[in-house]
Coordinates of C-alpha atoms and ligand atoms in Angstrom, one line a residue:
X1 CA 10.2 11.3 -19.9
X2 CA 12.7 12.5 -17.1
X3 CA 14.9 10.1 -15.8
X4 CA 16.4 11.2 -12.3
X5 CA 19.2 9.1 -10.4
X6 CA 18.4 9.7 -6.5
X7 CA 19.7 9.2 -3.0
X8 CA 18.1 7.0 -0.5
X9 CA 15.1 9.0 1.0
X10 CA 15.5 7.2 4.2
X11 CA 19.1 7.6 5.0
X12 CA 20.4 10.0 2.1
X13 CA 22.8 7.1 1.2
X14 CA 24.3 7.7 -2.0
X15 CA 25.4 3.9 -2.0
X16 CA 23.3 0.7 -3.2
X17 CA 23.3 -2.6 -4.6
X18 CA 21.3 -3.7 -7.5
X19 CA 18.4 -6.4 -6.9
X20 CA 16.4 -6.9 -10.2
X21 CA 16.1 -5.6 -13.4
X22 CA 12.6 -5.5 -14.5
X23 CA 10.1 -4.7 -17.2
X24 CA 7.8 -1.5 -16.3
X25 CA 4.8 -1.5 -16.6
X26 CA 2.7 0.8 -19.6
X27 CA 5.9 0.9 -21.6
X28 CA 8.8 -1.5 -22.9
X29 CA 11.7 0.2 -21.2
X30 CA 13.1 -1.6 -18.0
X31 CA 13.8 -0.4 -14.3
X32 CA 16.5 -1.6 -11.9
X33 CA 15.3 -1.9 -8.1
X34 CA 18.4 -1.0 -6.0
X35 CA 18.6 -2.0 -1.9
X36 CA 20.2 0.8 -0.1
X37 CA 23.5 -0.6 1.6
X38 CA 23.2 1.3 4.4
X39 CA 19.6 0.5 5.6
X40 CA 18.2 -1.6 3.6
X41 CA 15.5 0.3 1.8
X42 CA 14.2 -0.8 -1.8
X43 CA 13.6 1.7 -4.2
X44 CA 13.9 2.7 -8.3
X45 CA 16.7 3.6 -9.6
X46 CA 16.8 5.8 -11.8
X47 CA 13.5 6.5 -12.0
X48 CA 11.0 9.0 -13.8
X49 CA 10.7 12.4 -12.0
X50 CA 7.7 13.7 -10.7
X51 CA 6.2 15.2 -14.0
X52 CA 6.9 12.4 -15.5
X53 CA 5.4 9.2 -13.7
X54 CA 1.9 9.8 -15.0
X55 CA 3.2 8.2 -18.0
X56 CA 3.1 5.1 -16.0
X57 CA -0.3 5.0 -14.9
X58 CA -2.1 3.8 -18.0
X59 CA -5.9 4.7 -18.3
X60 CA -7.4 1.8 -16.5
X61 CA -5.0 2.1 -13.4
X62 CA -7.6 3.6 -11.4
X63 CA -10.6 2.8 -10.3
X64 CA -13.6 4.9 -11.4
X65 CA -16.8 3.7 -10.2
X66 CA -19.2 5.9 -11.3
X67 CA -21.9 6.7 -8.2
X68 CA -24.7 5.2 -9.4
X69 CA -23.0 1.3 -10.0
X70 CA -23.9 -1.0 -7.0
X71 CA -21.8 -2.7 -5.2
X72 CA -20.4 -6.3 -6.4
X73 CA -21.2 -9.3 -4.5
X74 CA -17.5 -9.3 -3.5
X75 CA -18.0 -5.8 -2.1
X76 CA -21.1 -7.0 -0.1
X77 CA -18.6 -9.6 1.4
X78 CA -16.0 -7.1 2.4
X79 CA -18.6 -4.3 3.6
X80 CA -19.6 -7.3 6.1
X81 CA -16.8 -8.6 7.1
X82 CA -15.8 -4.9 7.7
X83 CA -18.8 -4.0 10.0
X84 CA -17.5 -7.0 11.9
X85 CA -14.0 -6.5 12.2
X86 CA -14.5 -3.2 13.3
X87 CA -17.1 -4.0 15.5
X88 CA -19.8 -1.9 13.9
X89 CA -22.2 -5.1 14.1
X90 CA -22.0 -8.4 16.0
X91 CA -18.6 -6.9 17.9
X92 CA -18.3 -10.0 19.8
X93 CA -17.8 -12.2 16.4
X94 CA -15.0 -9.8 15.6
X95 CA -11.8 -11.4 16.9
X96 CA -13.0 -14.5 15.5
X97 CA -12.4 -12.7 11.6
X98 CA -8.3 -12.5 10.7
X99 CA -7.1 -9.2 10.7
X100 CA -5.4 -9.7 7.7
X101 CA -8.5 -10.2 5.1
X102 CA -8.5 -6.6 4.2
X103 CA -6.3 -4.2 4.3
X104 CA -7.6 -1.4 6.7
X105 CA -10.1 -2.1 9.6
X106 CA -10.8 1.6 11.5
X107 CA -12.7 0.6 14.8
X108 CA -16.1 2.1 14.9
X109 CA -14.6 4.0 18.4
X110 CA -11.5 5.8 16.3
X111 CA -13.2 9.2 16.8
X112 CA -14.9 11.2 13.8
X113 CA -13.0 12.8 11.1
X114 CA -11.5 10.2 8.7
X115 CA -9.3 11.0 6.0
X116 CA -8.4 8.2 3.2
X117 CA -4.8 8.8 1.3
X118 CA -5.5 7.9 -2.3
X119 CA -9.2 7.5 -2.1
X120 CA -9.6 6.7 -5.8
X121 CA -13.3 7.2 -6.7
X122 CA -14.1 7.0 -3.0
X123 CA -15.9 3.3 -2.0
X124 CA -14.0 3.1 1.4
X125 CA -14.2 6.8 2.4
X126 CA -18.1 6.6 1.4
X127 CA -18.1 3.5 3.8
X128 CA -16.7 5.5 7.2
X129 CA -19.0 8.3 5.8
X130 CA -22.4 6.3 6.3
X131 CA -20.8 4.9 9.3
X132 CA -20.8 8.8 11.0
X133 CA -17.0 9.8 10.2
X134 CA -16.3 12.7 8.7
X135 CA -14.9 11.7 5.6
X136 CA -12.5 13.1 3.8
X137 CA -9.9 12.3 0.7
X138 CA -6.9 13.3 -1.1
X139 CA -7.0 12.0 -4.9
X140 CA -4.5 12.8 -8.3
X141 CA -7.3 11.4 -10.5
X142 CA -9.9 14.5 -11.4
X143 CA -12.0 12.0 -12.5
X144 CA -11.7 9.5 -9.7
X145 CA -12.1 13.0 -7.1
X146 CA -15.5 14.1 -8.9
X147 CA -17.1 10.3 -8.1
X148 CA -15.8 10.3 -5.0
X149 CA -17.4 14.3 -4.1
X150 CA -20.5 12.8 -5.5
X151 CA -20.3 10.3 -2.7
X152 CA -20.2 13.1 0.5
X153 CA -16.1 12.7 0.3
X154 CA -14.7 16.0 1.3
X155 CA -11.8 15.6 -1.9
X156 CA -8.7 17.2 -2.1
X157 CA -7.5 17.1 -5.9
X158 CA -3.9 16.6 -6.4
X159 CA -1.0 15.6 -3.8
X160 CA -1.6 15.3 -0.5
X161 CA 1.3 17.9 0.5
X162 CA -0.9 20.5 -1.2
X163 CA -3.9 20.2 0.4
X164 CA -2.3 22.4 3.1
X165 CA -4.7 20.3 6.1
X166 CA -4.6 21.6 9.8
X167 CA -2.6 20.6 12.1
X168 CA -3.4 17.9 14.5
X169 CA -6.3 17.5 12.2
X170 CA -7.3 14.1 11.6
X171 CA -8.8 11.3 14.1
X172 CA -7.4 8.6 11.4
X173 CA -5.8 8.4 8.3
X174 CA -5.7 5.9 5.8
X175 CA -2.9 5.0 3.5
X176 CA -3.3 2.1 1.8
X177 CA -1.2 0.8 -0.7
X178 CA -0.2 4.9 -1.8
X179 CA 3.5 5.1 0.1
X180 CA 5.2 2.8 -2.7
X181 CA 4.1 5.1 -5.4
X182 CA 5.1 8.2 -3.9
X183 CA 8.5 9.7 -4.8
X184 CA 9.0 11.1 -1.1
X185 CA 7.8 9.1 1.8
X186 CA 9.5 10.3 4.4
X187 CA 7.9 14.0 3.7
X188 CA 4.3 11.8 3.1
X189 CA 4.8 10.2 6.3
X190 CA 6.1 13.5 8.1
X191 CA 2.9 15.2 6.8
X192 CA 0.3 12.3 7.7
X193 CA 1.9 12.9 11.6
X194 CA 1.3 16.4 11.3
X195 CA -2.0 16.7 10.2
X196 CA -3.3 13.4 13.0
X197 CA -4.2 14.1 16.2
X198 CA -2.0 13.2 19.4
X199 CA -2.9 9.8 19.8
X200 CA -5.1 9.6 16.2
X201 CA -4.9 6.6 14.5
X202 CA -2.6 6.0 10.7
X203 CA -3.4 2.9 8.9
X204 CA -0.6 2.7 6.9
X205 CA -0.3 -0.7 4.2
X206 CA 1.8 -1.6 1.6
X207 CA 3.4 -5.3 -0.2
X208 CA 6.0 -6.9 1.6
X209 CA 9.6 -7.2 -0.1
X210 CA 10.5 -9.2 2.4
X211 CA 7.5 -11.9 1.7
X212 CA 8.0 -15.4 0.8
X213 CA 6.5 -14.4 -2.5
X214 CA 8.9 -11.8 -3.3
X215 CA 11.9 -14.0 -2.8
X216 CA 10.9 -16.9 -4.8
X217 CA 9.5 -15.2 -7.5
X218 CA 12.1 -12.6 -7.5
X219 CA 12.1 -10.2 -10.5
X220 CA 8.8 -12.0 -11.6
X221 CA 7.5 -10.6 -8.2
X222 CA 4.1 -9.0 -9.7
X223 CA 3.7 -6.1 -6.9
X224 CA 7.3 -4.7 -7.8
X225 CA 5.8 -2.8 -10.9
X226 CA 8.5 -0.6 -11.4
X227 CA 8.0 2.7 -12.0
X228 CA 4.3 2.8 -10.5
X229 CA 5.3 1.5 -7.1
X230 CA 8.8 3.3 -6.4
X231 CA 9.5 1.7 -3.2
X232 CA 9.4 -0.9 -1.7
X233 CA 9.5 -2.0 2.0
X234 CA 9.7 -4.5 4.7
X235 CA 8.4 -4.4 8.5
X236 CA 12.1 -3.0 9.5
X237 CA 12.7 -0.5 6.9
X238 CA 8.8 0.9 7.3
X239 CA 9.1 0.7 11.0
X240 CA 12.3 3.1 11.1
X241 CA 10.5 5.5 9.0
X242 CA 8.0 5.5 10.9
X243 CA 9.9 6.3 14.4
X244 CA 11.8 9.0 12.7
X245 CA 7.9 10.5 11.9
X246 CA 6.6 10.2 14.9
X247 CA 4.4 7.5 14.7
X248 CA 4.8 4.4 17.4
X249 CA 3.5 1.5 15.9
X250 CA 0.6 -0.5 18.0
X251 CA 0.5 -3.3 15.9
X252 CA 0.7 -5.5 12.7
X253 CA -2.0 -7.0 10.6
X254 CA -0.7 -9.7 7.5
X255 CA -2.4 -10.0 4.3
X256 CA -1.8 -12.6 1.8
X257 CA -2.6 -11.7 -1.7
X258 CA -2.3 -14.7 -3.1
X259 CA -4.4 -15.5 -6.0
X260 CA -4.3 -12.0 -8.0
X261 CA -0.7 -11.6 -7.2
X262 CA 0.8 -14.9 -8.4
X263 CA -1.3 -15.0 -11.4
X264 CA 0.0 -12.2 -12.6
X265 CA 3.6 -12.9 -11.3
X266 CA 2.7 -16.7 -13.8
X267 CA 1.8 -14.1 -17.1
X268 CA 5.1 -12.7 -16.6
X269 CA 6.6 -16.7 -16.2
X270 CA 4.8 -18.4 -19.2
X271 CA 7.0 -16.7 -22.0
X272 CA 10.1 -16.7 -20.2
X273 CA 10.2 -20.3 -18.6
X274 CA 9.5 -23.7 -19.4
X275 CA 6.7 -25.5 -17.7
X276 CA 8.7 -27.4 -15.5
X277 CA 9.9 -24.1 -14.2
X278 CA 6.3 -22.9 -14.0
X279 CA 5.0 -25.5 -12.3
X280 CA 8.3 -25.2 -9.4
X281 CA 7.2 -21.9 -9.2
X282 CA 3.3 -23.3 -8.0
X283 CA 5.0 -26.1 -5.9
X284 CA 7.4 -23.3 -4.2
X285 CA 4.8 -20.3 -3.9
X286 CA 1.2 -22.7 -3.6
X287 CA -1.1 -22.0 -0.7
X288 CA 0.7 -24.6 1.5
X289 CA 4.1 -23.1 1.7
X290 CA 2.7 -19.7 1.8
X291 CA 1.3 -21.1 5.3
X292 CA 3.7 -22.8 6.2
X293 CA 6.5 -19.8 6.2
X294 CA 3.4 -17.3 7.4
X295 CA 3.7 -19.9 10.7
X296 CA 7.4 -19.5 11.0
X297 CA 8.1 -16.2 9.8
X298 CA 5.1 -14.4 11.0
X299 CA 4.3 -10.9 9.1
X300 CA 7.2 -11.2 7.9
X301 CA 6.5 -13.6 5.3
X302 CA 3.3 -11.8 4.2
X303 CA 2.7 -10.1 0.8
X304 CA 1.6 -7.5 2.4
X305 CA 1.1 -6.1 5.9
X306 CA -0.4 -3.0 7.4
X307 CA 0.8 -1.3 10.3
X308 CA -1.6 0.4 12.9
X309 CA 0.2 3.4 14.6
X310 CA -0.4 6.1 16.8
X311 CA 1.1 9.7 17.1
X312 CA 3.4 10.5 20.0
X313 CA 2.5 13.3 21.6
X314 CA 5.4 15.2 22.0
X315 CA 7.7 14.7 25.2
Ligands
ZN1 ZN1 19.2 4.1 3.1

């Protein structure tokens, strides 16, 4: 394993402060999260280098479902609440659904050729596909990539800087919850604007370090998950990426990940607290006050939000 000290991608800052030290995940080493002084932006540091992080992912990280498993009920549910949201079916029933249940919603009218950051073994890409996108994917996993070409996914194998798409390519492009794992997102995010059409559409979602979860849990925080996720943003430090990419943002969708999350943030809390501590941490992080700073704070207080943008064309 490579350990590399680096400079804030955002601003090139050489000067941070740090936040937490935490535990990383796969192996028994820890990882300090540093905030950049200058703007703000979260990332590890040190951290392993690229030909190192797959040491991170153990072998269950991703999810290979094979083509021939059915879907869950749960991914009936979703499926759905997807045609709705996107007004594939019952359009008029759509605004009724909060944006926020899951993480990406492409309208049915977002144009034809899809392509889906990450795509894993391929569910969602598979689900534009039957919907008459043109669906393609960019996947690190060759397993993951084979299930997913078995589906009608167009896959690129490796990163997605190397699949050397066209320009002004795409009619939308999905990134969900891939940015905090890469070890360059301003180069991701340059690249996602160059291969989407003027006016295409990026769904771009990752957690929230700005949530009300992150700053009561803190270093217990289950979505840091240092080295996997490398960085970590909030709606300001995402957003001034994303101007300096190209991409204006049209709006915000929250998502609240409640149950999995603090669950596994309360694994990490039973050997380390006592239960009085455990049970402040269900008072301070319950449903209720998760609401209740979601109505004063907005997106903001989310655990994780997704923004919808659109490509400038150029002036
Ligand atoms: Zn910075």
């Amino acid at each position: 394993m490579r350990l590399e000290t680096v400079a804030c991608d955002y601003c090139q800052s050489e000067t941070s402060e740090p936040v937490y030290d935490v535990n990383g995940s796969e192996k028994p080493e820890r990882f300090r999260i540093v905030r950049c002084n200058e703007c703000g932006l979260h990332f590890v540091n040190p951290r392993p280098d690229v030909s190192s992080i797959a040491e991170y992912y153990g072998s269950t990280y991703y999810a290979h479902q094979a083509p021939g498993d059915g879907p869950t009920t749960k991914e009936r549910v979703r499926s759905v609440a997807l045609e709705i949201m996107g007004g594939y079916r019952w359009r008029p029933f759509g605004a009724l659904l909060p944006r926020g249940l899951l993480d990406v919603v492409v309208p049915a009218s977002s144009g034809k050729t899809l392509l889906d950051v990450g795509c894993g073994s391929g569910e969602r890409a598979a689900w534009y596909g039957k919907r008459g996108f043109k669906v393609y994917g960019v996947e690190i996993s060759e397993q993951a990539a084979s299930f997913a070409s078995a589906k009608g996914v167009e896959v690129a194998l490796g990163q997605l800087m190397d699949a050397n798409f066209p320009d002004d390519f795409f009619d939308v492009v999905i990134v969900a919850h891939v940015l905090e794992h890469t070890h360059q997102p301003g180069s991701y995010l340059r690249e996602i604007s160059r291969i989407l059409k003027y006016d295409g559409l990026a769904a771009i979602a990752v957690p929230n370090i700005e949530s009300h979860s992150a700053r009561t849990l803190g270093a217990l925080w289950a979505l840091l998950e240092p080295p996997v996720h490398l960085y970590h943003f909030s709606r300001s430090t995402l957003g001034k990426y994303l101007g300096k990419s190209g991409l204006r943002i049209e709006s915000c969708a929250s998502k609240t990940v409640y149950s999995q999350m603090i669950r596994k943030s309360l694994v990490s809390v039973r050997h380390s607290r006592s239960r009085l501590a455990r049970l402040s941490f269900w008072v301070r992080t319950g449903w209720l006050p998760s609401l209740l700073q979601m109505c004063v704070r907005g997106h903001d207080a989310s655990d994780a939000f997704t923004f919808y943008c659109r490509k400038r064309r150029a002036s």
